[in-house]
Amino acid sequence: MFEILERQDMADGTVVLNEISAPLIAKKAKPGQFVILKANETGERIPLTMADTDPNKGTITIIYQIVGKSTALFKSLQVGERFQDVIGPLGEPTHIEKLGTVVCVGGGTGVAVLHPITRRMKEINNNVIAIIGARNKDLLILEDKMKAASNELHVCTDDGSYGHHGFVTDVLKDVLEKEDVKLVVAIGPVPMMKFVCSVTEKYKVKTFVSLNPIMVDGTGMCGCCRVSVGGKTRFACIDGPEFDGHKVDFDELMQRLQAYKEQESVAYEKFLHE
Amino acid sequence: MTEKSSKKEKIPRQPMPEQDSQIRKRNFEEVPLGYTKELAVKEAERCLQCKKPSCMEGCPVSVDIPGFIKSIKEGDFAKAVRKIWERNALPAVCGRVCPQEIQCEGKCILGKKGDPVAIGNLEKFVADMEREHGNGDLPPKSALTGKRIAVVGSGPSGLTVAGDLVLKGHEVTIFEAFHKPGGVLVYGIPEFRLPKEIVYSEVNTLEKLGVKVECNTVVGKTVSMDELFEQGYDAIYVGVGAGLPRFLNIQGENLIGIYSANEYLTRANLMKAYLFPEYDTPLVRGKDVVVFGAGNVAMDSARTAMRLGADRVRIVYRRSRDEMPARSAEIHHAEEEGIEFFLLTAPTRFLGDGNARLTDVECLQMKLGEPDESGRRRPIPIEGSEFKLECDLAVIAVGAGANPLLTKSTEDLKINKWGYIVADPESGKTMKKGVWAGGDIVSGQATVILAMGAGRKASDSIHQYLTWGW
């Protein structure tokens, strides 16, 4: 189990796609759910929301950015090699219903998580407008897939090297002005989700975000992934990972994501050195 | 008094040789070094071999205590461990973690005038002898019945059920959510109190007997209970533990450096964060540590923090010493290792710096009032007694509630208002046909041996069901 069947470098090698054999998880997983992966005996448990599943083939797909030792270790695994442990599907699936016009906003590798949600939203006949962004053209992922999964796709780059020159929030504002949007789903870096929510709050449009706090067990046992939502402590692993974006304390989440910054750089440097 | 018994009373309780407290407080090696053969036999000679042994009444799984001690006295250690196995499949674990002082040793007749027989130390001794020097004989197994049982959770109650039922000839599969089996024995109890090698050796014995262990399987997510029945399982035992950490619900609790005990211990034990960066999982290594609570989990957390290089470790507990729920040996060991106790003290809020890192906890002094519903004297805050404790690491060890993951996905499994599974206390039968439950997910957070006791009752009932019907 957990053999890598397909592997692809994306976004100039900063992002990697792995298709992994995990029949039990593939059979059960729904858009928005995550898995926890551990590469080897000494590895750390890393939560990643699934980018795709194929129940017939018995595979799940993850797409991740290389940000430290654990993801660099994942990247080093080749086709035919295995993850030692994959656990899932965890978390609550995205609540998907027919609402009318739905806007799906994705940034960075968040686009990978957004894709199956976008696809499903369109399948049940929502009018889906997708807005995806990256720092520059080379870092943009899944443009074609997002195009196929939506009724209308807008692409943004921070440096203007491709598509709209600017942030996803610029395009989002235009869309919210013109269309009767029933729901926004925003998945990406925490600052992006925070800004999307501050925009949609002004337009009073319900917004779901998918959070990615640090986790250990992923089953509600440790409370590592606690986030403040509407002033209450919630566990992203069992209550989420999706929450009402207008209630999430993004600043606290950003701070908690920095908890092990020093240790992470020690581990990464040691890994690169070896 | 006969000459024989007066001679017995003269032998003092043989102390357990231990690692020196000043050395051990900085390493993760086991604290007790174990009895030698000579010490074990000498200690066994103290047992009066009572006709009506009250020690057995104190044992939740009714081990024949005088029986196994007699074999030690005769130098037949292999026979001694087999005597224990008749009632308890995990003696190496129980000898280390049972609260003997309120169970078997608490009832020992010798304890009335002096020190009780060191039953726990003797149990540990024979289990270790068998593991290290035994002939690897497995207990005899009944003929195969063709019945299949799924055990959900590989903690102490699940392992007990699996061991009992495999010996009765049933086919047993254990499903574990984590990547390693053992439950709280592996993620919770630290290496220096229960070496993980011992747990794996116990699991390995079960596997040799034919038990299958499926890790990375979250029942309720990866597979549902109804799907297990569809796959042909005849009965399911749920022993998933309590597993939902309680927080203090005070200001600043999400600052960096504040952990639930479950998280702190899981990182340290299961993920081996104490070996970072050889192992990848990080952990805040506090210099000034505060642990809230005074149970075994609090002692484990405090002693782990000390071993990870803390300068000061303080236990903050809102009641007094008499109410501390930890095993007396753990409190004693913690004190020897330099853990300080702030009793009758309750936290009111956490304070942090500009980067949201913990810097202080504000506490309040308490006094004891009238007994509350738990029978313990209720702590009452003393107004205006606030003071601050500087700290860069805080561990919250004030108990756990019921984890909803499995019960939420299984609608016909009845739960009570606290979320624990409703099960018959004698048989462990739940309201869902073919499903039994036991351990912390039924009782609320308790001890390893009580979970094993619940597992034992359930396995008897499951066997009866598989033989005769619901």
XYZ file of C-alpha atoms in Angstrom:
744
model
C 0.000 0.000 0.000
C 0.796 3.694 -0.351
C 3.008 3.185 -3.395
C 3.583 6.250 -5.562
C 2.142 5.419 -8.988
C 2.649 8.783 -10.575
C 4.811 11.762 -9.799
C 5.016 15.146 -11.441
C 7.041 18.291 -10.786
C 5.009 21.451 -11.112
C 5.560 25.197 -10.811
C 9.261 25.101 -11.639
C 9.879 22.201 -9.268
C 8.548 24.058 -6.219
C 5.408 21.936 -6.209
C 5.028 18.168 -6.577
C 2.096 15.949 -7.479
C 1.935 12.382 -6.170
C -0.694 9.843 -7.114
C -0.652 7.248 -4.357
C -2.203 3.821 -4.111
C -4.635 3.937 -1.167
C -7.785 2.009 -2.174
C -9.663 2.277 1.118
C -9.187 6.038 1.312
C -9.957 6.534 -2.398
C -13.255 4.716 -1.962
C -14.382 6.913 0.920
C -12.885 10.348 0.285
C -15.019 13.337 -0.661
C -13.902 16.804 -1.823
C -12.500 18.871 1.028
C -11.219 15.949 3.108
C -7.582 15.445 4.005
C -5.078 12.686 4.664
C -2.092 12.528 6.987
C 1.119 11.221 5.457
C 4.356 10.051 7.004
C 7.239 9.271 4.671
C 9.318 6.957 6.842
C 10.054 5.743 10.354
C 11.547 9.020 11.576
C 9.131 11.196 9.635
C 6.600 13.691 10.829
C 2.841 13.412 10.273
C 1.855 15.938 7.607
C -1.785 16.757 6.823
C -2.638 17.470 3.174
C -6.056 18.009 1.678
C -6.563 15.686 -1.266
C -6.423 17.160 -4.755
C -8.170 14.193 -6.365
C -9.229 10.598 -5.897
C -9.889 7.724 -8.258
C -11.964 5.061 -6.514
C -11.763 2.692 -9.489
C -8.007 2.835 -9.668
C -7.772 3.000 -5.874
C -5.621 6.109 -5.814
C -5.506 9.504 -4.171
C -3.633 12.556 -5.445
C -1.807 15.109 -3.333
C -0.158 18.293 -4.536
C 2.192 20.069 -2.163
C 4.669 22.910 -2.112
C 8.182 22.247 -0.845
C 8.398 24.367 2.297
C 10.649 22.395 4.623
C 12.238 19.091 5.433
C 9.139 16.919 5.408
C 7.890 18.121 2.028
C 11.435 17.934 0.620
C 11.543 14.343 1.813
C 8.182 13.676 0.141
C 9.578 15.201 -3.044
C 12.549 12.828 -2.975
C 10.250 9.775 -3.173
C 10.169 8.328 -6.680
C 7.555 6.329 -8.577
C 7.519 2.814 -7.138
C 8.556 3.998 -3.687
C 6.102 4.193 -0.809
C 4.891 6.453 1.927
C 5.181 4.468 5.135
C 1.836 5.707 6.433
C -1.230 7.367 4.935
C -4.292 7.897 7.113
C -7.689 9.113 6.016
C -10.005 10.367 4.772
C -10.108 12.829 7.651
C -12.145 15.926 8.389
C -15.604 16.837 7.197
C -16.222 16.996 3.447
C -17.122 20.311 1.807
C -20.826 21.008 1.949
C -21.723 21.099 -1.733
C -25.192 22.173 -2.885
C -26.867 23.901 -5.788
C -26.969 27.591 -4.962
C -26.708 29.500 -8.247
C -23.511 31.448 -8.780
C -20.549 30.236 -6.750
C -17.080 31.789 -6.814
C -14.081 29.566 -6.127
C -10.921 31.492 -5.245
C -7.568 29.718 -5.071
C -4.004 30.767 -4.459
C -0.747 28.817 -4.647
C -1.199 25.096 -3.933
C -4.638 25.938 -2.528
C -5.760 25.653 -6.163
C -5.089 21.911 -5.954
C -7.513 21.547 -3.062
C -10.014 23.877 -4.685
C -10.137 21.914 -7.941
C -12.284 18.926 -6.855
C -14.655 21.282 -5.014
C -14.975 23.499 -8.106
C -15.574 20.491 -10.343
C -18.282 19.117 -8.061
C -19.951 22.537 -7.748
C -20.216 22.692 -11.534
C -21.381 19.072 -11.854
C -24.471 19.891 -9.824
C -25.200 22.857 -12.106
C -23.948 25.828 -10.169
C -22.634 28.696 -12.280
C -19.035 28.460 -11.149
C -16.651 31.389 -11.518
C -13.102 30.452 -10.629
C -10.337 32.915 -9.766
C -6.845 31.544 -9.324
C -3.604 33.299 -8.605
C 0.110 32.853 -8.128
C 3.137 35.076 -7.587
C 4.140 34.655 -11.249
C 3.342 32.622 -14.369
C 5.792 29.822 -13.552
C 4.217 29.167 -10.161
C 0.672 28.870 -11.478
C -0.770 25.344 -11.288
C -3.751 23.468 -12.730
C -4.936 26.220 -15.058
C -6.349 23.793 -17.637
C -8.082 21.654 -15.049
C -9.631 24.685 -13.385
C -10.786 25.925 -16.756
C -12.566 22.632 -17.405
C -14.007 22.524 -13.893
C -15.569 26.005 -14.000
C -17.879 28.050 -16.216
C -15.543 31.027 -16.195
C -11.886 31.226 -15.164
C -9.863 34.282 -14.190
C -6.118 34.037 -13.711
C -4.063 36.556 -11.711
C -0.346 36.954 -11.127
C 1.183 39.266 -8.560
C 3.857 40.431 -11.022
C 1.626 40.619 -14.083
C 3.617 37.981 -15.973
C 0.332 36.293 -16.944
C -3.384 37.102 -16.829
C -4.626 39.882 -14.624
C -1.816 41.895 -13.001
C -2.718 41.897 -9.333
C -4.326 39.898 -6.551
C -7.277 37.538 -6.697
C -9.182 39.976 -4.506
C -9.163 42.604 -7.291
C -10.954 40.265 -9.665
C -13.200 39.022 -6.878
C -14.419 42.575 -6.202
C -15.374 42.986 -9.876
C -17.245 39.690 -9.884
C -19.084 40.531 -6.673
C -20.119 43.889 -8.176
C -21.509 42.306 -11.340
C -22.948 38.971 -10.239
C -25.421 37.728 -7.668
C -22.936 35.492 -5.851
C -24.385 33.040 -3.345
C -21.189 31.551 -1.981
C -17.444 32.057 -2.117
C -15.019 29.221 -1.418
C -11.481 30.480 -0.776
C -8.493 28.194 -0.382
C -4.883 29.309 -0.351
C -2.269 30.995 1.809
C -3.707 32.352 5.060
C -3.218 36.039 4.138
C -5.087 35.454 0.865
C -8.008 33.828 2.672
C -8.033 36.656 5.181
C -8.215 39.316 2.464
C -10.844 37.418 0.483
C -12.973 37.247 3.629
C -12.625 40.942 4.331
C -13.834 41.655 0.789
C -16.772 39.249 0.899
C -17.777 40.468 4.332
C -18.410 43.913 2.828
C -20.628 42.308 0.181
C -22.257 40.061 2.809
C -21.520 36.917 0.800
C -21.074 33.703 2.747
C -17.490 32.457 2.456
C -15.967 29.110 3.267
C -12.244 28.706 3.808
C -10.194 25.528 4.227
C -7.657 25.818 7.042
C -4.281 24.165 7.242
C -3.047 24.414 10.843
C -0.299 22.190 12.204
C -1.677 18.790 13.219
C -0.465 15.613 14.877
C -3.080 12.857 14.969
C -5.829 14.409 12.831
C -8.574 12.636 14.784
C -9.400 15.165 17.491
C -7.095 13.671 20.038
C -4.474 16.332 20.620
C -5.898 19.798 19.974
C -2.776 20.952 18.120
C -4.915 22.227 15.235
C -7.137 24.407 17.388
C -8.390 27.556 15.727
C -10.615 30.343 17.008
C -13.865 30.497 15.069
C -16.473 32.974 16.244
C -14.594 33.313 19.526
C -14.751 29.580 20.190
C -11.932 27.048 20.022
C -12.551 24.492 17.294
C -10.401 21.594 16.093
C -9.712 21.859 12.354
C -9.211 18.081 12.113
C -12.686 17.022 13.238
C -14.770 20.215 13.126
C -13.139 21.401 9.871
C -10.994 21.820 7.884
C -13.632 24.160 6.402
C -15.079 27.006 8.401
C -17.097 30.148 7.915
C -14.345 32.510 6.877
C -16.008 35.532 8.407
C -15.619 34.035 11.854
C -12.053 32.709 11.664
C -9.258 34.432 13.607
C -6.704 34.395 10.765
C -4.052 36.332 12.706
C -3.977 33.698 15.412
C -3.779 30.957 12.778
C -0.818 32.695 11.111
C 0.981 32.967 14.426
C 0.352 29.346 15.332
C 1.691 28.256 11.924
C 5.003 29.861 12.965
C 5.270 27.789 16.166
C 8.183 25.665 15.001
C 9.829 28.079 12.581
C 13.274 27.699 14.187
C 13.164 23.917 14.466
C 11.840 23.682 10.911
C 14.812 25.566 9.510
C 17.255 23.471 11.587
C 15.713 20.289 10.217
C 15.579 21.576 6.637
C 19.187 22.734 6.618
C 20.342 19.428 8.052
C 18.380 17.618 5.341
C 19.784 19.754 2.514
C 23.281 19.316 3.905
C 22.960 15.547 3.956
C 2.002 -16.020 66.709
C 3.847 -18.961 65.204
C 7.563 -18.841 64.778
C 7.166 -19.105 60.996
C 5.041 -16.002 60.512
C 7.079 -13.863 62.877
C 10.139 -14.749 60.824
C 8.348 -13.617 57.653
C 7.488 -10.233 59.070
C 11.106 -9.549 59.780
C 11.991 -9.336 56.094
C 11.470 -5.722 55.115
C 9.863 -4.815 51.776
C 12.624 -5.026 49.223
C 13.135 -1.630 47.632
C 13.195 -1.432 43.850
C 16.662 -0.508 42.581
C 16.294 2.685 40.594
C 18.319 5.001 38.418
C 19.637 7.878 40.516
C 17.164 10.749 40.385
C 19.741 13.359 39.358
C 20.894 11.252 36.413
C 17.540 9.903 35.286
C 15.870 13.302 35.227
C 17.849 14.021 32.073
C 17.410 10.706 30.262
C 14.547 8.615 28.911
C 15.742 5.253 30.253
C 13.385 3.358 32.507
C 13.465 4.558 36.122
C 13.184 1.217 38.008
C 16.035 -1.133 37.171
C 14.052 -4.229 38.173
C 14.477 -6.821 40.899
C 17.283 -9.336 40.720
C 16.292 -12.988 41.192
C 17.507 -12.791 44.770
C 15.485 -9.677 45.556
C 12.389 -11.154 43.930
C 12.591 -14.404 45.889
C 13.226 -12.525 49.116
C 10.251 -10.260 48.492
C 8.082 -13.259 47.573
C 8.975 -14.855 50.896
C 7.192 -12.008 52.656
C 3.812 -13.123 51.259
C 1.682 -14.797 53.964
C -0.173 -16.930 51.362
C -3.497 -15.950 52.942
C -6.292 -18.518 52.655
C -8.677 -15.721 51.670
C -6.366 -13.392 49.791
C -7.726 -9.858 49.968
C -5.138 -8.705 47.411
C -7.105 -10.559 44.719
C -10.247 -8.622 45.624
C -8.327 -5.470 44.876
C -7.350 -6.651 41.390
C -9.779 -5.626 38.617
C -8.918 -8.783 36.646
C -8.570 -11.114 39.683
C -5.052 -12.373 39.091
C -4.160 -15.316 41.392
C -1.647 -13.198 43.271
C -0.642 -15.615 46.055
C -0.385 -18.316 43.382
C 2.148 -16.484 41.233
C 4.100 -15.244 44.264
C 4.371 -18.830 45.528
C 5.994 -19.857 42.245
C 8.489 -16.992 42.541
C 9.343 -18.142 46.061
C 9.989 -21.597 44.625
C 12.192 -20.043 41.941
C 9.871 -21.137 39.117
C 9.500 -17.822 37.326
C 8.115 -19.307 34.120
C 5.301 -20.911 36.092
C 4.668 -17.625 37.902
C 4.130 -15.649 34.707
C 1.856 -18.350 33.327
C -0.248 -18.079 36.453
C -0.675 -14.331 35.776
C -1.415 -14.945 32.077
C -4.500 -16.931 33.092
C -6.125 -13.604 33.970
C -3.900 -10.891 32.541
C -2.228 -10.907 29.151
C -0.121 -7.801 29.822
C 1.805 -8.283 33.076
C 4.880 -6.344 31.963
C 2.615 -3.362 31.401
C 0.500 -3.746 34.535
C 3.483 -4.295 36.806
C 4.621 -0.840 35.713
C 1.492 1.251 35.449
C -1.208 -0.186 37.745
C -2.026 1.926 40.835
C -1.128 -0.998 43.093
C -1.411 1.069 46.270
C -5.172 1.386 45.848
C -5.628 -2.101 44.385
C -3.807 -5.323 45.287
C -1.144 -3.811 47.553
C -3.729 -1.552 49.144
C -5.558 -4.660 50.354
C -2.491 -6.705 51.398
C -2.762 -7.748 55.009
C 0.885 -6.882 55.682
C 0.070 -3.294 54.822
C -2.045 -2.954 57.950
C 1.006 -2.885 60.211
C 3.871 -2.302 57.835
C 4.610 -2.360 54.140
C 2.523 -4.528 51.802
C 4.136 -7.133 49.553
C 5.549 -5.407 46.451
C 3.111 -7.193 44.131
C 3.635 -4.785 41.247
C 7.417 -5.150 41.372
C 7.084 -8.944 41.416
C 4.683 -8.911 38.478
C 7.105 -6.758 36.497
C 9.962 -9.073 37.436
C 8.383 -12.292 36.155
C 7.062 -10.626 33.003
C 10.506 -9.237 32.204
C 12.202 -12.575 32.926
C 9.844 -14.272 30.513
C 10.339 -11.658 27.793
C 14.113 -11.683 28.115
C 14.835 -15.307 28.963
C 11.601 -17.257 28.312
C 11.365 -20.112 25.855
C 8.860 -18.201 23.679
C 6.072 -20.675 24.435
C 2.689 -19.302 23.539
C -0.389 -19.968 25.646
C -2.512 -22.871 24.322
C -5.200 -21.915 21.803
C -8.633 -23.483 21.307
C -9.749 -24.945 17.977
C -10.731 -22.350 15.362
C -14.395 -21.353 15.483
C -14.581 -19.520 12.154
C -15.957 -16.420 13.891
C -14.429 -13.033 13.135
C -14.072 -10.135 15.562
C -13.052 -6.559 14.845
C -11.395 -4.725 17.725
C -11.397 -0.950 17.303
C -8.449 0.607 19.095
C -5.248 -1.112 20.215
C -4.964 0.305 23.710
C -5.077 -1.797 26.881
C -8.737 -2.841 26.596
C -8.512 -3.690 22.892
C -5.358 -5.749 23.404
C -7.031 -7.622 26.269
C -10.092 -8.446 24.168
C -7.924 -9.507 21.227
C -5.780 -11.752 23.431
C -8.745 -13.385 25.150
C -10.705 -14.059 21.987
C -7.836 -15.327 19.854
C -7.100 -17.897 22.545
C -10.724 -19.011 22.349
C -10.241 -19.816 18.681
C -11.770 -16.719 17.084
C -10.211 -14.744 14.260
C -9.343 -11.267 15.543
C -8.378 -8.102 13.658
C -7.372 -4.958 15.545
C -7.906 -1.608 13.799
C -5.689 1.245 15.001
C -5.950 4.860 13.839
C -2.317 5.708 14.580
C 0.598 4.318 12.601
C 1.708 2.134 15.528
C -0.305 -0.139 17.819
C -0.588 0.260 21.605
C -2.861 3.270 22.054
C -2.154 5.210 25.234
C 0.609 2.743 26.145
C 2.538 4.094 23.163
C 1.444 7.702 22.624
C 0.767 8.603 26.250
C 2.902 6.793 28.788
C 6.549 7.872 28.448
C 9.466 5.612 27.658
C 11.003 6.080 31.128
C 7.891 4.587 32.720
C 6.953 2.006 30.096
C 9.575 1.248 27.429
C 7.849 0.979 24.049
C 9.785 -2.184 23.258
C 7.687 -3.893 25.946
C 4.413 -2.827 24.348
C 5.567 -3.972 20.915
C 6.659 -7.272 22.378
C 3.171 -7.764 23.884
C 1.561 -6.879 20.525
C 4.001 -9.201 18.788
C 2.895 -12.070 21.008
C -0.714 -11.429 19.984
C 0.336 -11.430 16.339
C 2.100 -14.760 16.805
C -1.169 -16.079 18.191
C -2.845 -14.999 14.950
C -4.220 -11.548 15.741
C -4.064 -9.214 12.732
C -3.184 -5.574 13.381
C -4.293 -2.983 10.823
C -2.759 0.398 11.587
C -3.660 3.678 9.854
C -7.316 2.698 9.932
C -9.717 5.202 11.425
C -12.932 3.308 12.026
C -15.714 5.799 11.381
C -13.698 7.384 8.561
C -11.632 4.830 6.631
C -14.264 2.171 7.225
C -17.589 2.326 9.082
C -18.807 -0.152 11.668
C -21.624 -1.272 9.377
C -19.109 -1.910 6.615
C -17.138 -4.103 9.010
C -20.268 -6.194 9.550
C -20.771 -6.313 5.765
C -17.204 -7.572 5.440
C -18.210 -10.532 7.576
C -17.201 -9.592 11.086
C -19.473 -11.269 13.604
C -18.808 -8.879 16.484
C -17.101 -5.544 17.107
C -15.401 -4.350 20.274
C -14.928 -0.588 20.611
C -12.055 0.460 22.838
C -11.058 3.784 21.334
C -10.263 5.596 24.578
C -11.542 8.976 25.701
C -9.331 10.920 23.363
C -10.652 14.488 23.357
C -8.382 16.777 25.360
C -9.902 19.187 27.859
C -8.593 22.720 27.874
C -8.869 25.277 30.667
C -10.978 27.664 28.575
C -9.121 30.700 29.832
C -7.713 33.714 28.005
C -4.571 33.186 25.938
C -4.848 29.415 25.708
C -3.930 29.336 22.000
C -0.549 31.023 22.503
C 2.483 29.150 21.195
C 3.985 26.948 23.883
C 0.700 25.731 25.333
C -0.095 22.088 24.721
C -2.723 19.614 25.745
C -1.007 16.749 27.542
C -2.165 14.486 24.710
C -0.310 16.572 22.162
C 2.777 17.085 24.288
C 3.109 13.401 25.130
C 2.205 12.202 21.619
C 4.905 14.384 20.130
C 7.422 13.276 22.734
C 6.560 9.561 22.883
C 4.955 8.296 19.695
C 6.671 10.787 17.386
C 9.932 10.713 19.369
C 10.334 14.489 19.395
C 12.889 14.006 22.172
C 15.191 12.731 19.445
C 14.685 15.806 17.184
C 16.299 16.447 14.700
C 17.038 12.712 14.166
C 13.253 12.409 14.220
C 11.379 15.115 12.328
C 8.655 16.027 14.800
C 9.491 19.208 16.749
C 8.473 20.172 20.278
C 8.814 23.390 22.248
C 11.630 22.726 24.718
C 10.671 24.902 27.634
C 13.093 26.199 30.232
C 10.318 27.325 32.592
C 7.539 24.810 32.499
C 4.126 24.743 34.127
C 1.887 21.662 34.081
C -1.768 21.902 35.102
C -3.355 18.902 36.827
C -2.026 16.278 39.241
C -2.887 12.929 37.725
C -0.500 10.413 36.169
C -0.649 12.272 32.862
C 0.430 15.494 34.582
C 3.354 13.717 36.268
C 4.337 12.142 32.925
C 4.253 15.554 31.235
C 6.250 17.270 33.990
C 8.917 14.569 34.058
C 9.144 14.574 30.253
C 9.701 18.352 30.272
C 12.450 17.926 32.868
C 14.114 15.316 30.679
C 13.930 17.680 27.729
C 16.154 20.159 29.531
C 13.871 22.379 31.600
C 15.388 24.465 34.388
C 12.185 24.478 36.414
C 9.072 22.385 36.182
C 6.073 23.241 38.301
C 2.850 21.323 38.785
C -0.096 23.634 39.370
C -3.097 21.961 41.004
C -6.199 23.604 42.354
C -6.789 21.113 45.160
C -4.432 19.890 47.904
C -1.935 17.040 48.081
C -4.504 14.605 49.485
C -6.653 14.940 46.379
C -3.858 14.415 43.840
C -5.056 11.511 41.645
C -1.624 10.266 40.463
C -0.064 6.978 41.607
C 1.969 7.621 44.723
C 5.099 6.247 43.037
C 4.766 8.838 40.253
C 4.396 11.740 42.692
C 7.385 10.450 44.635
C 9.491 10.071 41.495
C 8.490 13.543 40.304
C 9.522 15.098 43.610
C 12.836 13.254 43.587
C 13.490 14.652 40.125
C 12.971 18.180 41.360
C 9.447 18.896 40.114
C 7.880 21.642 42.267
C 4.267 21.583 43.386
C 2.045 24.635 43.518
C -0.983 23.238 45.290
C -4.276 25.049 45.869
C -3.475 27.137 42.835
C -5.595 27.679 39.723
C -4.682 29.412 36.447
C -6.727 32.423 35.373
C -5.093 33.543 32.122
C -2.048 33.112 29.897
C 0.099 36.020 28.772
C 2.315 36.153 25.691
C 4.783 38.363 23.836
C 4.339 40.130 20.492
C 4.951 36.869 18.607
C 2.189 35.101 20.501
C 4.678 33.048 22.469
C 3.801 32.196 26.044
C 5.591 34.263 28.717
C 3.536 33.955 31.917
C 0.539 32.366 33.463
C -1.500 34.240 36.002
C -2.746 32.119 38.882
C -4.998 32.476 41.852
C -4.645 30.870 45.266
C -7.413 28.631 46.494
C -8.663 27.320 49.817
C -10.642 24.168 50.445
C -14.362 24.374 51.145
C -17.076 21.766 51.640
C -16.896 18.439 49.745
C -18.318 18.595 46.196
C -20.176 15.911 44.209
C -16.908 13.992 43.733
C -16.555 13.772 47.514
C -13.413 15.895 47.412
C -13.285 19.272 49.137
C -14.173 21.985 46.686
C -11.439 24.540 45.968
C -12.590 28.150 46.443
C -10.627 31.102 45.033
C -9.061 33.526 47.492
C -9.879 36.990 46.227
C -6.988 39.261 45.379
C -4.434 36.446 45.580
C -3.390 36.644 41.906
C 0.269 36.069 41.082
C 2.244 35.339 37.928
C 4.453 32.386 37.075
C 6.949 32.994 34.302
C 6.847 30.175 31.764
C 7.677 29.372 28.159
C 5.926 26.005 28.074
C 2.594 24.993 29.587
C 0.985 21.574 29.467
C -2.689 21.135 30.263
C -3.312 17.756 31.876
C -6.778 18.157 33.339
C -8.349 15.096 31.763
C -10.035 14.137 28.527
C -13.583 13.939 27.260
C -15.240 11.632 24.736
C -13.912 11.819 21.187
C -16.946 12.092 18.872
C -15.304 10.785 15.692
C -16.579 7.207 15.857
C -19.871 7.786 17.645
C -20.841 10.585 15.234
C -20.474 8.251 12.262
C -22.422 5.417 13.898
C -25.916 6.695 14.578
C -27.353 3.653 16.312
C -24.556 3.466 18.863
C -26.194 5.146 21.843
C -24.180 7.725 23.776
C -24.873 9.527 27.042
C -24.993 13.284 27.519
C -21.219 13.478 27.872
C -20.703 11.590 24.618
C -19.550 8.312 26.193
C -20.917 5.077 24.749
C -23.760 3.523 26.716
C -22.762 -0.068 27.537
C -23.844 -2.632 30.107
C -21.340 -2.427 32.985
C -21.220 -6.205 33.411
C -20.960 -7.318 29.785
C -19.904 -4.211 27.833
C -22.832 -4.783 25.434
C -23.910 -1.584 23.679
C -27.349 -0.725 22.278
C -26.149 -1.715 18.786
C -26.419 -5.407 17.973
C -23.099 -7.197 17.818
C -21.167 -4.272 19.284
C -19.417 -4.128 22.654
C -17.501 -1.245 24.159
C -15.216 -0.712 27.126
C -12.424 1.338 28.610
C -12.319 5.134 28.684
C -14.889 5.604 25.885
C -17.462 4.065 28.261
C -16.173 4.982 31.728
C -14.497 8.306 31.032
C -10.777 8.681 31.644
C -9.557 5.977 34.024
C -6.608 3.602 34.323
C -4.987 0.973 32.136
C -6.062 -1.866 34.400
C -9.696 -0.724 34.586
C -9.758 -0.633 30.779
C -8.328 -4.153 30.788
C -10.960 -5.226 33.328
C -13.693 -3.892 31.032
C -12.083 -5.707 28.102
C -12.021 -8.955 30.041
C -15.763 -8.742 30.851
C -16.581 -7.865 27.236
C -14.528 -10.708 25.803
C -16.378 -13.196 28.024
C -19.664 -11.755 26.777
C -18.547 -11.724 23.125
C -17.452 -15.350 23.382
C -20.815 -16.253 24.850
C -22.587 -14.408 22.014
C -20.504 -16.092 19.337
C -21.296 -19.443 20.915
C -24.930 -18.938 21.871
C -26.249 -15.734 20.241
C -27.098 -12.113 21.329
